Coordinates of C-alpha atoms in Angstrom, one line a residue:
M1 CA -124.2 -56.1 1.8
E2 CA -122.5 -53.1 1.4
E3 CA -124.9 -51.2 -1.3
I4 CA -122.3 -48.0 -1.8
L5 CA -119.7 -49.4 -4.5
A6 CA -116.2 -47.3 -3.3
L7 CA -116.9 -49.0 0.1
R8 CA -117.5 -52.2 -1.2
I9 CA -114.8 -52.4 -3.0
F10 CA -113.2 -50.6 -0.1
K11 CA -114.0 -52.9 3.4
T12 CA -112.9 -56.1 0.3
F13 CA -109.6 -55.1 -0.1
V14 CA -109.3 -54.3 3.7
G15 CA -110.5 -57.6 4.5
I16 CA -108.2 -59.4 1.9
V17 CA -105.2 -57.7 3.0
G18 CA -106.4 -57.9 6.2
I19 CA -106.9 -61.5 6.6
L20 CA -103.0 -62.5 4.4
G21 CA -101.5 -59.6 6.6
N22 CA -102.3 -61.3 10.0
G23 CA -102.2 -64.2 9.1
L24 CA -98.6 -64.4 8.1
V25 CA -97.8 -62.7 11.2
C26 CA -99.6 -65.8 13.3
I27 CA -98.1 -68.1 11.1
V28 CA -94.7 -66.8 11.6
I29 CA -94.6 -66.3 15.1
G30 CA -96.4 -69.6 15.4
K31 CA -93.5 -71.3 13.2
V32 CA -90.0 -69.5 14.6
S33 CA -89.6 -70.7 18.3
A34 CA -86.8 -67.5 18.8
M35 CA -90.5 -65.2 18.3
Q36 CA -92.6 -67.0 21.0
T37 CA -92.3 -65.1 23.7
R38 CA -94.5 -62.4 26.6
T39 CA -94.1 -59.9 24.4
N40 CA -94.8 -61.6 20.3
A41 CA -98.1 -63.7 22.0
F42 CA -100.1 -60.3 22.5
I43 CA -98.5 -59.3 19.1
C44 CA -100.2 -62.5 18.0
H45 CA -103.1 -62.2 19.5
Q46 CA -104.1 -58.8 18.0
A47 CA -103.6 -60.5 15.2
V48 CA -106.0 -63.7 15.9
V49 CA -108.5 -60.8 16.3
D50 CA -107.6 -58.1 13.7
L51 CA -107.6 -61.4 11.4
L52 CA -111.1 -61.9 12.4
G53 CA -112.3 -58.5 12.1
A54 CA -110.8 -58.5 8.4
T55 CA -112.9 -61.6 7.7
M56 CA -116.3 -59.9 9.6
I57 CA -115.6 -56.1 7.3
L58 CA -115.4 -59.0 3.8
L59 CA -118.7 -60.5 5.2
Q60 CA -120.3 -57.2 6.1
S61 CA -119.4 -56.4 2.3
E62 CA -120.3 -59.6 0.4
A63 CA -123.0 -61.0 2.5
P64 CA -126.8 -59.9 1.5
L65 CA -129.0 -58.9 4.3
P66 CA -132.9 -60.2 4.1
D67 CA -135.4 -57.8 3.0
P68 CA -137.9 -57.2 4.2
V69 CA -136.5 -57.9 7.6
P70 CA -138.4 -60.2 9.0
N71 CA -139.8 -59.4 13.0
D72 CA -138.5 -62.6 14.7
A73 CA -135.8 -63.9 15.4
L74 CA -133.9 -63.6 13.0
G75 CA -134.8 -60.6 12.2
W76 CA -133.4 -59.4 16.2
I77 CA -130.3 -60.9 15.3
V78 CA -129.9 -59.0 11.5
C79 CA -130.6 -55.8 13.5
H80 CA -129.2 -55.8 17.0
V81 CA -126.4 -57.9 15.9
W82 CA -125.1 -57.6 12.3
F83 CA -126.8 -54.5 10.9
S84 CA -125.1 -52.8 14.5
N85 CA -121.5 -53.2 14.0
F86 CA -121.9 -54.9 17.5
V87 CA -119.7 -58.0 16.1
L88 CA -117.2 -56.6 14.1
F89 CA -117.0 -53.5 17.4
L90 CA -116.7 -56.3 19.5
L91 CA -113.5 -57.5 17.8
Y92 CA -112.4 -53.9 17.6
V93 CA -112.6 -53.1 21.5
I94 CA -111.1 -56.1 22.4
S95 CA -108.1 -55.6 20.0
T96 CA -107.8 -52.0 21.7
F97 CA -107.3 -54.0 24.9
N98 CA -105.4 -56.1 23.7
L99 CA -103.0 -53.5 22.6
L100 CA -103.6 -52.0 26.4
S101 CA -101.8 -55.9 27.8
L102 CA -99.3 -55.7 25.7
T103 CA -98.0 -52.3 26.2
M104 CA -98.5 -52.8 30.4
E105 CA -96.5 -56.0 29.2
R106 CA -93.3 -53.4 28.1
Y107 CA -94.1 -51.5 30.3
F108 CA -94.1 -53.1 33.9
A109 CA -91.0 -55.0 31.7
I110 CA -88.7 -52.1 31.2
V111 CA -89.6 -49.2 34.3
H112 CA -90.8 -52.4 37.4
P113 CA -88.5 -55.0 36.0
F114 CA -88.7 -56.3 39.3
K115 CA -91.9 -56.3 40.0
Y116 CA -92.4 -58.4 35.9
Q117 CA -90.5 -61.1 37.1
K118 CA -92.2 -61.6 40.3
A119 CA -95.4 -61.6 38.4
F120 CA -94.6 -64.3 35.8
A121 CA -92.5 -66.1 37.6
N122 CA -95.1 -69.7 38.1
H123 CA -97.3 -70.4 35.2
P124 CA -96.3 -67.5 32.9
R125 CA -98.5 -69.1 30.2
L126 CA -101.5 -69.1 31.9
K127 CA -100.7 -66.0 33.3
V128 CA -100.9 -64.3 29.9
G129 CA -104.2 -66.5 28.6
A130 CA -106.0 -64.6 31.9
V131 CA -105.2 -61.9 30.7
M132 CA -106.4 -62.4 27.2
A133 CA -109.2 -63.7 28.2
G134 CA -109.7 -60.9 30.1
C135 CA -110.2 -58.4 26.8
W136 CA -112.6 -60.6 25.0
V137 CA -115.0 -60.7 29.2
F138 CA -114.8 -57.4 29.3
A139 CA -114.9 -55.8 25.5
T140 CA -117.6 -57.7 25.8
V141 CA -119.9 -56.5 29.1
I142 CA -118.9 -53.3 27.0
K143 CA -119.5 -53.5 23.6
C144 CA -123.8 -55.7 24.8
Y145 CA -124.8 -51.7 24.6
N146 CA -124.5 -52.3 20.8
L147 CA -127.4 -54.5 20.9
T148 CA -130.1 -51.8 21.4
I149 CA -128.8 -48.9 18.9
F150 CA -131.4 -50.0 16.5
K151 CA -134.7 -52.1 16.0
V152 CA -137.3 -54.1 13.7
K153 CA -139.3 -51.4 12.4
D154 CA -141.3 -52.0 9.2
G155 CA -139.1 -54.6 7.8
A156 CA -136.5 -52.3 8.2
C157 CA -133.0 -51.9 11.2
A158 CA -134.7 -48.1 12.6
S159 CA -132.3 -45.9 15.0
S160 CA -133.6 -47.0 18.6
A161 CA -131.8 -43.5 19.6
E162 CA -135.2 -42.1 21.5
Y163 CA -134.8 -45.0 24.4
R164 CA -130.5 -44.8 23.8
S165 CA -128.6 -44.2 27.8
K166 CA -127.3 -40.8 27.8
V167 CA -124.5 -41.8 31.2
I168 CA -124.5 -46.0 29.6
G169 CA -123.4 -44.2 26.2
S170 CA -120.5 -42.3 27.4
L171 CA -119.5 -44.4 30.1
T172 CA -118.6 -47.6 26.6
A173 CA -117.0 -44.1 24.7
I174 CA -114.9 -43.5 28.1
L175 CA -113.9 -46.9 28.8
Q176 CA -113.4 -48.6 25.0
Y177 CA -111.6 -45.5 23.8
V178 CA -110.5 -43.2 26.6
V179 CA -109.0 -44.6 29.6
P180 CA -107.6 -46.9 27.0
V181 CA -105.7 -44.2 25.6
A182 CA -104.6 -42.8 28.9
V183 CA -103.1 -45.6 30.4
M184 CA -101.1 -46.3 26.6
L185 CA -99.8 -42.8 26.2
F186 CA -98.9 -42.4 30.2
A187 CA -97.1 -45.5 29.7
Y188 CA -95.1 -44.7 26.4
I189 CA -93.9 -41.6 28.2
R190 CA -92.6 -43.8 30.5
I191 CA -91.0 -46.0 28.9
G192 CA -89.3 -43.6 26.6
V193 CA -87.7 -41.8 29.6
E194 CA -86.4 -44.8 31.1
L195 CA -85.4 -46.3 27.4
K196 CA -83.4 -43.2 27.8
R197 CA -81.7 -43.2 30.9
G198 CA -80.5 -46.8 30.3
A199 CA -78.7 -45.7 27.3
A200 CA -77.0 -42.9 29.2
R201 CA -76.1 -45.5 31.5
V202 CA -74.5 -48.1 29.0
G203 CA -72.8 -45.6 26.9
P204 CA -73.7 -45.5 23.1
A205 CA -74.0 -48.5 21.3
P206 CA -71.7 -49.8 18.6
A207 CA -73.4 -49.3 14.9
A208 CA -73.4 -53.4 13.7
A209 CA -73.8 -55.2 17.0
S210 CA -77.2 -57.7 16.3
G211 CA -80.2 -57.1 19.6
P212 CA -81.7 -60.5 20.5
A213 CA -84.9 -61.7 21.3
T214 CA -87.4 -58.8 22.4
G215 CA -89.5 -60.6 24.7
A216 CA -86.4 -61.1 27.3
S217 CA -86.8 -59.8 30.7
A218 CA -85.2 -56.3 32.7
A219 CA -82.0 -56.3 31.9
D220 CA -79.0 -57.3 34.2
T221 CA -76.5 -54.8 35.1
S222 CA -74.4 -57.4 35.9
Q223 CA -74.0 -58.4 32.2
P224 CA -71.9 -57.8 29.8
A225 CA -72.2 -54.5 28.4
G226 CA -72.1 -55.4 25.5
M227 CA -75.3 -57.7 25.9
V228 CA -76.9 -54.6 28.1
E229 CA -76.5 -52.6 24.5
S230 CA -78.0 -55.2 22.6
L231 CA -81.2 -56.0 25.0
L232 CA -81.3 -51.8 24.8
R233 CA -81.6 -52.1 20.9
A234 CA -83.9 -54.7 21.0
R235 CA -86.5 -52.8 23.5
R236 CA -85.6 -49.6 21.3
N237 CA -86.8 -51.5 18.2
T238 CA -89.4 -52.9 20.0
F239 CA -90.8 -49.4 21.9
K240 CA -90.5 -47.9 18.1
M241 CA -92.7 -50.4 16.3
L242 CA -95.5 -50.5 19.1
W243 CA -95.3 -46.8 19.5
I244 CA -95.9 -46.4 16.0
V245 CA -98.4 -48.9 16.0
F246 CA -100.5 -47.1 19.0
V247 CA -100.6 -43.8 17.2
T248 CA -101.9 -45.7 14.0
F249 CA -104.8 -47.1 16.7
L250 CA -105.4 -43.1 18.0
V251 CA -105.4 -42.0 13.5
C252 CA -107.7 -44.5 13.0
W253 CA -110.3 -44.4 16.0
T254 CA -110.7 -41.5 17.2
P255 CA -113.3 -39.9 14.6
N256 CA -115.1 -42.9 15.2
Q257 CA -115.1 -42.6 18.8
V258 CA -116.1 -38.4 18.8
I259 CA -118.8 -39.3 16.7
F260 CA -119.7 -42.5 18.6
L261 CA -119.6 -40.0 22.6
M262 CA -121.6 -37.4 20.4
F263 CA -124.4 -39.4 19.4
N264 CA -125.0 -40.7 23.4
L265 CA -124.8 -36.6 24.1
G266 CA -127.8 -36.2 22.3
W267 CA -126.4 -36.1 19.1
T268 CA -127.9 -37.1 15.9
L269 CA -126.2 -39.3 14.0
Q270 CA -127.2 -39.8 10.0
Y271 CA -125.5 -43.0 9.4
D272 CA -125.3 -42.6 5.3
E273 CA -123.2 -39.6 5.8
W274 CA -120.2 -39.6 4.7
Y275 CA -118.3 -38.3 7.9
Y276 CA -119.9 -41.7 9.5
L277 CA -119.0 -44.1 6.7
L278 CA -114.9 -42.5 6.9
S279 CA -114.3 -43.4 10.5
V280 CA -116.3 -46.4 9.6
A281 CA -114.0 -47.6 7.1
M282 CA -110.4 -45.6 9.2
V283 CA -111.4 -48.0 12.0
A284 CA -111.4 -51.0 9.7
A285 CA -108.4 -50.4 8.3
N286 CA -106.5 -50.4 11.7
C287 CA -106.9 -54.7 11.1
C288 CA -105.0 -54.3 8.0
V289 CA -102.0 -51.8 8.9
N290 CA -100.8 -53.7 12.2
P291 CA -98.8 -56.7 9.9
V292 CA -97.4 -53.8 7.4
I293 CA -95.6 -51.9 10.3
Y294 CA -94.5 -54.9 11.6
A295 CA -92.6 -56.1 8.6
F296 CA -91.2 -51.8 8.0
K297 CA -90.0 -51.5 11.4
Y298 CA -89.9 -54.9 13.5
R299 CA -85.9 -56.3 13.9
Q300 CA -87.7 -59.9 15.1
F301 CA -90.1 -60.0 12.6
R302 CA -88.2 -60.0 9.5
K303 CA -85.9 -62.8 10.5
G304 CA -89.0 -64.5 11.5
L305 CA -89.5 -64.0 8.1
R306 CA -86.1 -64.8 6.5
E307 CA -86.6 -67.9 8.9
V308 CA -90.2 -69.4 7.7
F309 CA -90.0 -68.5 3.9
C310 CA -85.6 -67.7 2.9
R311 CA -83.9 -71.1 5.4
G312 CA -84.2 -73.9 2.4
R313 CA -83.1 -71.6 0.0
I314 CA -79.8 -70.8 1.8
N315 CA -79.5 -73.8 3.0
R316 CA -79.6 -75.4 -0.2
E317 CA -77.2 -72.9 -1.3
N318 CA -74.8 -73.3 1.0
P319 CA -75.5 -76.0 4.0
S320 CA -72.4 -74.7 6.0
N321 CA -75.1 -71.7 6.9
S322 CA -77.3 -73.7 8.3
A323 CA -76.5 -73.8 11.6
T324 CA -75.4 -70.2 11.9
F325 CA -79.0 -68.8 10.3
T326 CA -80.2 -70.9 12.9
Q327 CA -78.7 -69.8 16.1
T328 CA -78.6 -65.6 14.9
T329 CA -82.4 -66.0 14.8
R330 CA -83.5 -67.3 18.1

């Protein structure tokens, strides 16, 4: 149980909002067939992982720990798994790698469309599932290092920093943060350049036109101009939304990862200091912000929300609009 009242209130709030918000994302993508694309599959996986992370935050805020901590198997689990935040940060890192996978899916779809089409020509669902499974496996391998940070000592969980490996610890920080950030930043720059080129080739799009599902594959230059313009608009919308998700990720993650890297390089870290607690709180907040971003910046998600929650009311008020509404959301 979290002993600091302000932090406990914050974690409880983040946990509840994260569970509700990410659960809503999963429901919308699961129920609206138009949203069941490769891009949204990764978004749904992101929501599932963040939902589990929010659940862990809520449990850590409310669940009491044994006092004193027994020097047995239970004590090992309490210190090495629970107190070290192994499961929580494992979910955070899985979320990071899924965001990286989502970014690269959009990168290849827009920058290298022919390679993208060829890669997903056969068994696309199996390949998407394999990428998601890889996020879990790779994150688990990296975060095993967290199991060594604490130990049972005199009935409490104490830091075992004297036994840490500077090489392994630094490599962990680089693999779970520096490398994904560098790759995603490169991908977003290239996507932005390609979208500008595409807009220059097509020309300005009518402001009133509505875009198709963002999971569509590469634009075919032989398509009518209106279809290409709609596809470009949909891609720009998705790009802007993912860019905001990425920047939010940077803001929430950077302080904690800088502290973690300094700790592994030999800096003495006090786990009850305000700056460390604030950094953990910022990482935790990242679990609940993405649904808010989708609601305000992802046009297709808003359409899905209307289809899930408003279709019945629209049909009752004007049954003749039912078919038209369904068509425009697909």
